[in-house]
Amino acid sequence: MILRLFVFNFLLLQTATSLKEFIHKHFFRETIVVINSGFNNINDKLTFILNLKQPKMLINAEHVANLEAINNFIIIEPNVTNLSSSINLIRNRTNTKGRYLIIIEDNTTEEETKSIFKTLFRFYIYNVVIYANWSVLVTWYPYNRESRCGTVVNLRTKEKTQNLFQNKIPEDLQDCYINVTWEELPVAINSPFDKKNPGYSIRLLDTVTEILNITTIYLTKNVKYMAETNGTIELKKHMIERNIQMAFFVRPIPIYFVEPECELSIHYYETYLFFILPPRRKIISSTDTLVVFSVHTWSLILVSLLAMSALWQRLSEYSLHTCLFQVIRLLLQGTTQRVPDATFSRLIFAIFFFYILNLNWIYFSQLSGILSRPRYEPKISTIHELALSDKKLLFLDMHLENFAHRSDYDLILKNRLNVEVPVLFHDKINNFARQLDHGIVETNVRMLVIKNYKQLNVVSKEQVATLRSYLMVKKGFPLLNKINDVLLRVVESGFMVKWLCDSKVDFNISKTLIPDCQYTEGHLDLYRVFGAFVLLGVGFLLSLFVVVVELICKKLNDRNTVLKTKCH
């Protein structure tokens, strides 16, 4: 009996010493999270872990909070079944890139130990050491050649000079493969199987994986997730069910990414969404010539004419209506029959004549510009101006969240066209170019597929949204940090600009052409001089009216003179 107790205490001491050395070496002075399903029945050999002097958190697996800021985890479970349950509870709430020490109290076979590693690696928890059968520390290296990119578990036990938490991700990934899902996105993603024009996002990923020596397997059966409201949810489900490691992802900023099963790379490209309107229509109107001066200026001119008529009456013996007709005659014909005799009156008349002369020069110089240049409807520069206009708009439901906070949200919805079936990009552009009766929402890059895009009216002072392109991976994807490093180097090298230009050139082999809405300049046609003819006709009518009124006034004055003579 005494001998058995001695042996048990000796083994307990050896076990505690081995684990203490390992924990002291790898978790010294760092916070440790100890996870267990109960803490009530922990083996006596492991109670020393609960009494460690360094910072630690004791957490029940059913009540795990967000622990992504912690790097060190010790999971203690009595058997493999309890361990699997705990892993399912914590898999999206811990730092998958941290260091994990797994302690199973029951003895486990080699196959059971391998199954634990496989289960953990399915959630990309790969930096794991298992303390098995109270005697051995064992791990594996998922990207070694023997492991065949994580599909075969080759166990490695602790050696004297070996750190079981190092070299999990080698420099050379030895042509390991990743599954990539994708969706067509004009210019950015055409098809990964089109070697001539795959799109700039495909070119980027192919370059990154070539540098890292990774083989990309592009899937042929994918889900639509770019433009649909619930696309992210479908994509997440798609990636988990089919073991897909990566997807292309484009979303507006600020991005509210709350999918715990996935995470994003750094963004590698940024583009901008605008409202694109048809070319501005030409305004043809007989009153075009009146816009030479503003309403305010025309009002000041009228006041000056009335004021001169009143002043002329004061400086001469003529009646007010006679002075007013003389001022109008001076304005329209540049001549007058009655010039004041007094020197002061002539000086004022000369100043007013100079004013009329300059007014005519200014008016006719501006008029010649209007007649030689076509006028178009006002340019729309902001979304508020667009909301107040009568322009019909075509855009997807995914853009509604960009307007939800605006005070003119109802006006924007009022002008929206209802489309029952989602329109593909090519059809949308062709319909837009052919009909030219509605506006669309598109990126500045994709609008370049229109050959004469400079004729379009872009609501350029206010963007609908800023779009950023990312690579989305399953949470904890071990290669994400390496991919981010290469992504940053490739983007900074300027290759993205080249690939973007190549994609646009290849994509635009058959460019959409908008009917020419620019009018030939440099000559006057009937439409452009129509307003001048109208104004000339108005002038002749006014002159005739003035002559008739003067004749009537003259006859009335002569009759009054004759009557006065007879009375005397």
XYZ file of C-alpha atoms in Angstrom:
568
model
C 0.000 0.000 0.000
C 2.797 2.364 0.921
C 4.631 1.395 -2.267
C 1.562 2.175 -4.431
C 1.148 5.570 -2.797
C 4.827 6.302 -3.385
C 4.552 5.373 -7.080
C 1.410 7.497 -7.512
C 3.027 10.522 -5.898
C 6.134 10.013 -8.012
C 4.099 9.915 -11.238
C 2.081 12.931 -10.112
C 5.311 14.816 -9.498
C 6.744 13.818 -12.873
C 3.540 14.813 -14.684
C 3.346 18.150 -12.910
C 7.030 18.814 -13.579
C 6.725 18.024 -17.314
C 3.638 20.191 -17.805
C 5.026 22.960 -15.613
C 8.166 23.130 -17.695
C 6.154 23.243 -20.917
C 3.715 25.886 -19.653
C 6.508 27.944 -18.101
C 8.431 27.881 -21.380
C 5.581 28.834 -23.707
C 3.082 30.785 -21.559
C 5.352 32.504 -19.047
C 4.105 35.935 -17.866
C 1.250 35.902 -20.373
C -2.447 35.639 -19.696
C -3.715 32.083 -20.013
C -7.325 31.131 -20.692
C -8.138 27.791 -19.088
C -11.289 26.262 -20.596
C -13.179 23.338 -19.111
C -16.739 22.067 -19.214
C -17.112 22.153 -15.436
C -13.977 22.572 -13.280
C -15.570 20.209 -10.746
C -13.869 16.943 -11.639
C -10.400 17.957 -12.820
C -7.783 15.302 -12.159
C -5.525 15.961 -9.180
C -2.510 15.870 -11.486
C -3.765 19.100 -13.143
C -4.788 21.177 -10.155
C -1.417 22.936 -10.248
C -2.604 24.703 -13.434
C -5.392 26.367 -11.464
C -2.853 27.609 -8.930
C -0.332 29.154 -11.340
C 0.841 32.599 -10.211
C 0.695 34.162 -13.678
C -2.467 35.912 -15.030
C -5.166 33.457 -16.037
C -8.879 33.211 -16.796
C -10.918 30.146 -15.833
C -13.854 29.859 -18.219
C -16.615 27.340 -18.674
C -16.854 26.351 -22.353
C -20.576 27.184 -22.376
C -19.949 30.785 -21.312
C -17.025 31.820 -23.496
C -16.998 35.530 -24.361
C -14.984 37.087 -27.181
C -11.378 36.076 -26.481
C -9.760 37.015 -29.789
C -7.246 39.285 -28.023
C -5.790 36.359 -26.016
C -2.971 34.230 -27.469
C -2.724 31.345 -24.975
C -5.361 28.680 -24.331
C -5.353 25.501 -22.249
C -8.358 23.219 -22.774
C -8.824 20.443 -20.208
C -11.470 17.790 -20.854
C -11.989 14.257 -19.515
C -12.487 12.647 -22.943
C -12.631 13.250 -26.694
C -16.428 13.640 -26.714
C -16.356 16.509 -24.206
C -13.494 18.086 -26.103
C -15.490 18.076 -29.378
C -18.424 19.758 -27.616
C -16.152 22.444 -26.152
C -14.516 23.111 -29.534
C -17.928 23.663 -31.149
C -18.798 26.159 -28.413
C -15.601 28.236 -28.588
C -14.584 27.976 -32.260
C -15.818 31.436 -33.314
C -14.947 33.266 -30.097
C -11.260 32.609 -29.636
C -8.085 33.584 -31.430
C -7.603 30.748 -33.912
C -3.998 31.823 -34.497
C -3.145 31.553 -30.794
C -1.343 28.694 -29.012
C -3.491 25.822 -27.723
C -2.558 23.156 -25.218
C -5.101 20.306 -25.183
C -5.133 17.952 -22.193
C -7.270 14.798 -22.371
C -7.561 13.010 -19.029
C -8.555 9.656 -20.531
C -6.054 7.663 -22.529
C -6.427 8.106 -26.291
C -5.359 6.036 -29.271
C -3.246 7.418 -32.101
C -6.311 7.618 -34.372
C -8.271 9.539 -31.727
C -5.391 11.974 -31.359
C -5.299 12.486 -35.126
C -9.068 13.061 -35.174
C -8.655 15.846 -32.579
C -6.149 17.606 -34.827
C -8.444 17.182 -37.840
C -11.419 18.596 -35.929
C -9.431 21.609 -34.787
C -7.962 22.222 -38.246
C -11.462 22.214 -39.766
C -11.899 25.469 -37.816
C -8.309 26.520 -38.646
C -7.095 26.064 -35.061
C -3.717 24.711 -36.096
C -1.087 25.827 -33.541
C -1.988 22.955 -31.188
C -0.091 20.674 -28.821
C -1.882 17.682 -27.232
C -0.767 16.176 -23.954
C -1.747 12.547 -24.513
C -1.879 9.572 -22.171
C -0.199 11.497 -19.349
C 3.160 10.965 -20.953
C 3.759 12.618 -24.306
C 3.409 16.040 -25.943
C 2.427 15.645 -29.567
C 1.665 18.015 -32.459
C 1.636 18.122 -36.287
C 2.591 20.495 -39.124
C -0.364 20.930 -41.516
C 1.623 22.452 -44.403
C 4.494 19.971 -44.435
C 4.844 17.841 -47.527
C 3.972 14.703 -45.531
C 0.710 16.285 -44.367
C -0.393 16.982 -47.945
C -1.750 20.459 -47.239
C -3.564 19.500 -44.047
C -5.364 16.424 -45.377
C -3.132 13.885 -43.613
C -2.125 14.185 -39.949
C 1.465 13.127 -39.256
C 2.103 13.208 -35.519
C 5.310 14.671 -34.141
C 6.433 14.208 -30.556
C 8.543 16.597 -28.505
C 12.283 16.532 -28.995
C 14.885 18.335 -26.926
C 15.610 21.105 -29.418
C 12.156 21.316 -30.967
C 9.611 24.030 -30.236
C 6.220 22.496 -30.900
C 4.610 25.930 -31.432
C 6.967 27.085 -34.203
C 7.208 26.675 -37.974
C 3.546 25.800 -38.409
C 3.365 27.936 -41.571
C 6.465 27.402 -43.749
C 7.926 29.969 -46.121
C 7.360 27.674 -49.087
C 3.783 26.364 -49.128
C 4.817 23.586 -51.509
C 2.021 24.068 -54.021
C -0.780 23.535 -51.513
C -4.210 24.261 -52.940
C -7.046 26.557 -51.868
C -10.629 26.484 -53.163
C -11.816 29.854 -54.472
C -15.396 30.802 -55.292
C -16.153 33.788 -57.515
C -18.908 35.693 -59.281
C -18.696 37.662 -62.504
C -18.002 41.339 -61.879
C -17.437 43.288 -65.115
C -13.841 44.472 -65.636
C -12.825 43.127 -62.183
C -13.795 39.467 -62.717
C -14.574 38.149 -66.160
C -13.668 34.464 -65.752
C -10.635 32.794 -64.166
C -10.704 30.312 -67.048
C -10.315 33.083 -69.645
C -6.546 33.284 -69.961
C -6.684 36.371 -72.188
C -8.977 38.539 -70.090
C -9.741 37.081 -66.642
C -10.207 40.512 -64.982
C -7.885 42.493 -62.746
C -8.996 40.771 -59.505
C -8.189 37.340 -60.965
C -4.810 38.573 -62.191
C -4.086 39.892 -58.705
C -4.935 36.647 -56.899
C -3.030 34.545 -59.437
C 0.066 36.669 -58.858
C -0.236 36.468 -55.054
C -0.665 32.682 -55.060
C 2.199 32.251 -57.522
C 4.530 34.182 -55.203
C 3.435 32.050 -52.223
C 3.568 28.829 -54.268
C -0.133 28.098 -53.763
C -2.412 26.432 -56.292
C -5.817 28.115 -56.705
C -8.742 25.891 -57.644
C -11.537 28.119 -59.016
C -14.945 26.510 -58.612
C -17.342 26.143 -61.515
C -20.561 26.012 -59.462
C -20.880 29.188 -57.421
C -23.570 31.227 -55.705
C -24.615 34.766 -56.616
C -23.547 36.997 -53.750
C -22.233 40.305 -55.133
C -25.463 42.250 -55.655
C -28.004 40.382 -53.555
C -29.094 41.693 -50.152
C -28.566 38.324 -48.438
C -25.572 37.454 -50.591
C -23.104 37.474 -47.694
C -25.206 34.972 -45.761
C -25.438 32.669 -48.773
C -21.716 33.020 -49.411
C -20.842 32.129 -45.810
C -23.067 29.030 -45.976
C -21.599 28.133 -49.360
C -18.011 28.373 -48.054
C -18.644 26.311 -44.928
C -20.608 23.530 -46.605
C -18.180 23.083 -49.507
C -14.943 23.743 -47.593
C -14.134 26.836 -49.659
C -11.223 28.846 -48.308
C -11.558 32.101 -50.223
C -13.959 34.376 -52.130
C -13.833 37.787 -53.785
C -15.784 40.360 -51.822
C -16.801 43.939 -52.715
C -18.727 46.161 -50.322
C -19.187 49.918 -49.679
C -17.448 51.650 -46.801
C -17.969 51.934 -43.930
C -18.347 48.152 -43.943
C -20.198 46.514 -41.079
C -18.839 42.975 -41.254
C -20.389 40.906 -38.488
C -19.993 37.377 -39.857
C -18.097 35.475 -37.115
C -17.301 32.581 -39.476
C -15.372 34.777 -41.936
C -12.808 37.568 -42.058
C -11.400 39.932 -44.675
C -7.999 40.637 -46.147
C -6.701 44.172 -46.573
C -8.527 45.940 -49.405
C -6.639 45.875 -52.676
C -8.698 48.292 -54.793
C -11.083 51.181 -54.338
C -13.646 52.432 -56.823
C -16.548 54.901 -56.654
C -20.260 54.633 -57.363
C -21.985 57.560 -59.059
C -25.340 58.314 -60.564
C -24.788 58.334 -64.333
C -27.327 60.315 -66.360
C -27.794 60.557 -70.136
C -26.167 63.480 -71.989
C -27.905 66.728 -71.199
C -30.646 67.607 -73.679
C -30.376 70.734 -75.800
C -32.822 73.484 -74.885
C -34.521 75.045 -77.939
C -36.671 78.034 -77.024
C -37.556 81.412 -78.583
C -36.857 83.097 -75.245
C -33.239 81.960 -75.138
C -32.038 85.466 -75.957
C -33.543 86.834 -72.760
C -31.140 84.829 -70.601
C -28.274 87.145 -71.576
C -29.110 89.067 -68.398
C -30.551 87.738 -65.211
C -33.963 88.801 -63.937
C -32.232 91.057 -61.414
C -30.240 92.796 -64.174
C -33.284 93.209 -66.383
C -35.078 94.785 -63.422
C -32.247 97.274 -62.861
C -32.261 98.187 -66.575
C -36.013 98.843 -66.445
C -35.613 101.003 -63.337
C -32.819 102.988 -65.016
C -35.020 103.628 -68.084
C -37.921 104.851 -65.950
C -35.586 107.003 -63.869
C -34.093 108.605 -67.034
C -37.600 109.268 -68.375
C -38.547 111.061 -65.155
C -35.272 113.039 -65.135
C -35.713 114.004 -68.802
C -39.146 115.348 -67.995
C -37.697 117.490 -65.202
C -34.954 118.864 -67.460
C -37.279 119.639 -70.369
C -40.781 120.833 -71.048
C -41.941 117.505 -72.532
C -44.551 115.238 -70.969
C -43.599 112.001 -69.168
C -44.945 109.669 -71.834
C -43.061 111.586 -74.536
C -39.802 111.252 -72.596
C -40.460 107.537 -72.025
C -40.976 106.953 -75.762
C -37.797 108.873 -76.553
C -35.829 106.728 -74.084
C -37.240 103.522 -75.621
C -36.444 104.833 -79.104
C -32.898 105.608 -78.002
C -32.589 102.094 -76.556
C -33.944 100.273 -79.639
C -32.799 102.520 -82.498
C -29.894 104.464 -81.008
C -31.414 107.805 -82.126
C -33.815 110.437 -80.819
C -35.582 113.452 -82.346
C -35.391 115.722 -79.348
C -32.067 116.628 -77.748
C -32.088 119.000 -74.760
C -30.842 122.549 -75.357
C -29.271 123.307 -71.967
C -25.616 122.340 -71.413
C -26.267 120.433 -68.176
C -29.149 118.541 -69.780
C -27.001 117.640 -72.784
C -24.260 116.351 -70.472
C -26.706 114.038 -68.712
C -28.095 112.963 -72.091
C -24.568 112.150 -73.314
C -23.850 110.049 -70.202
C -27.120 108.159 -70.643
C -26.400 107.656 -74.360
C -23.000 106.191 -73.448
C -24.731 103.893 -70.948
C -27.227 102.714 -73.618
C -24.393 102.187 -76.122
C -22.419 99.977 -73.690
C -25.570 98.102 -72.726
C -26.188 97.260 -76.385
C -22.578 96.188 -76.909
C -22.700 93.889 -73.894
C -26.053 92.439 -74.880
C -25.130 91.709 -78.502
C -21.716 90.263 -77.628
C -23.392 87.860 -75.161
C -26.163 87.157 -77.652
C -23.646 86.162 -80.332
C -22.154 83.636 -77.894
C -25.575 82.122 -77.191
C -26.420 81.906 -80.872
C -23.091 80.270 -81.778
C -23.138 77.764 -78.887
C -25.916 75.290 -78.088
C -27.508 75.469 -74.648
C -28.263 72.397 -72.581
C -30.442 71.658 -69.609
C -28.807 72.488 -66.248
C -26.045 70.148 -65.086
C -26.986 67.999 -62.087
C -24.040 67.844 -59.668
C -25.504 66.582 -56.384
C -27.911 63.832 -55.364
C -30.243 66.446 -53.862
C -30.511 68.199 -57.248
C -31.158 64.802 -58.804
C -33.925 64.051 -56.290
C -35.626 67.359 -57.135
C -35.458 66.672 -60.883
C -37.765 64.528 -62.971
C -35.037 62.063 -63.978
C -36.031 58.396 -63.819
C -33.485 56.214 -61.988
C -32.586 52.540 -62.168
C -30.663 51.026 -59.245
C -30.556 47.864 -57.128
C -31.997 47.285 -53.657
C -28.472 47.059 -52.240
C -28.064 50.818 -52.871
C -31.091 51.749 -50.758
C -29.035 51.694 -47.559
C -26.865 54.459 -49.027
C -29.901 56.773 -49.172
C -31.722 55.682 -46.019
C -30.231 58.502 -43.907
C -31.015 61.249 -46.431
C -33.853 63.739 -46.042
C -34.679 63.381 -49.762
C -35.002 59.576 -49.540
C -38.690 59.648 -50.551
C -37.952 61.813 -53.594
C -35.260 59.398 -54.766
C -37.651 56.454 -54.394
C -40.349 58.361 -56.270
C -38.094 58.598 -59.332
C -36.985 54.959 -59.165
C -37.894 52.597 -61.999
C -39.353 49.262 -60.939
C -37.548 46.289 -62.474
C -38.978 42.867 -61.709
C -36.042 40.850 -63.081
C -32.429 41.784 -62.194
C -30.689 43.242 -65.239
C -27.215 42.029 -66.178
C -24.492 44.625 -66.587
C -24.243 44.324 -70.369
C -28.027 44.543 -70.811
C -28.235 47.466 -68.395
C -25.565 49.424 -70.269
C -27.051 48.634 -73.689
C -30.574 49.631 -72.553
C -29.210 52.804 -71.014
C -27.293 53.751 -74.172
C -30.195 52.912 -76.463
C -33.037 54.552 -74.521
C -31.271 57.503 -72.834
C -34.370 58.204 -70.736
C -33.163 57.169 -67.258
C -30.143 57.282 -64.977
C -28.212 54.349 -63.542
C -25.790 53.740 -60.689
C -22.379 52.537 -61.828
C -18.697 52.749 -60.933
C -16.323 55.169 -62.565
C -14.296 52.227 -63.876
C -17.140 50.327 -65.535
C -18.537 53.424 -67.203
C -15.450 53.410 -69.427
C -17.038 50.621 -71.484
C -19.109 53.371 -73.117
C -17.081 54.684 -75.998
C -18.106 58.336 -75.688
C -18.600 58.347 -71.902
C -17.472 61.995 -71.612
C -20.862 63.091 -72.946
C -22.611 61.628 -69.902
C -23.801 63.741 -66.994
C -22.090 62.284 -63.927
C -23.399 63.455 -60.542
C -19.775 63.915 -59.592
C -19.943 66.181 -56.547
C -21.629 63.517 -54.436
C -20.842 59.812 -54.570
C -23.426 57.135 -53.990
C -20.773 55.046 -52.240
C -17.090 54.129 -52.155
C -16.494 50.461 -52.936
C -13.550 48.441 -51.690
C -12.420 45.064 -52.957
C -11.292 42.387 -50.496
C -10.533 38.684 -50.317
C -12.856 36.973 -47.854
C -11.619 33.831 -46.100
C -12.954 31.452 -43.483
C -12.220 32.603 -39.962
C -8.711 31.770 -38.804
C -7.394 30.950 -42.295
C -3.704 30.331 -41.503
C -2.361 31.882 -44.714
C -4.194 35.211 -44.408
C -1.237 37.089 -42.908
C 1.079 35.885 -45.671
C -1.513 36.793 -48.324
C -1.915 40.269 -46.799
C 1.846 40.841 -46.905
C 2.052 39.894 -50.584
C -1.142 41.813 -51.424
C 0.356 44.977 -49.987
C 3.604 44.541 -51.932
C 1.806 43.819 -55.211
C -0.577 46.797 -54.865
C 2.249 49.172 -53.945
C 4.305 47.953 -56.894
C 1.788 49.469 -59.329
C 0.772 46.210 -61.009
C -2.883 46.879 -60.189
C -2.892 49.915 -62.485
C -1.510 47.840 -65.351
C -3.975 44.993 -64.817
C -6.846 47.457 -64.583
C -5.878 49.056 -67.893
C -5.450 45.642 -69.541
C -8.853 44.507 -68.289
C -10.551 47.670 -69.557
C -8.910 47.380 -72.972
C -9.852 43.723 -73.358
C -13.337 44.264 -71.955
C -13.993 47.186 -74.308
C -13.337 45.360 -77.584
C -17.006 45.937 -78.478
C -17.727 49.211 -76.752
C -21.241 50.473 -76.295
C -21.827 53.660 -78.279
C -24.170 56.383 -77.113
C -25.792 58.336 -79.965
C -23.864 61.520 -80.639
C -25.477 64.294 -78.608
C -22.833 66.945 -79.267
C -23.906 69.571 -81.778
C -21.645 71.003 -84.461
C -20.301 74.381 -83.470
C -18.947 77.237 -85.508
C -21.975 78.135 -87.651
C -25.458 79.491 -87.099
C -28.462 77.416 -88.065
C -32.161 78.318 -88.135
C -32.775 77.071 -84.593
C -29.974 79.179 -83.168
C -31.082 82.463 -84.803
C -34.777 81.858 -84.246
C -34.701 83.745 -80.958
C -32.930 86.681 -82.593
C -35.601 86.851 -85.306
C -38.292 86.795 -82.660
C -36.620 89.604 -80.754
C -36.152 91.598 -83.975
C -39.835 91.175 -84.739
C -40.747 92.335 -81.246
C -38.549 95.375 -81.770
C -40.266 96.259 -85.069
C -43.674 95.888 -83.470
C -42.656 98.150 -80.596
C -41.318 100.732 -83.067
C -44.566 100.623 -85.027
C -46.509 100.949 -81.791
C -44.419 103.969 -80.765
C -45.003 105.625 -84.185
C -48.751 105.062 -83.976
C -48.918 106.390 -80.424
C -46.849 109.468 -81.393
C -49.171 110.196 -84.338
C -52.219 109.879 -82.108
C -50.641 112.106 -79.463
C -49.667 114.658 -82.123
C -53.215 114.797 -83.472
C -54.634 115.146 -79.985
C -52.203 117.989 -79.232
C -53.045 119.736 -82.536
C -56.782 119.437 -81.783
C -56.313 120.850 -78.303
C -54.315 123.733 -79.765
C -57.055 124.535 -82.307
C -59.738 124.454 -79.610
C -57.732 126.735 -77.370
C -57.256 129.196 -80.296
C -60.973 129.291 -81.059
C -61.860 129.856 -77.446
C -59.525 132.822 -77.287
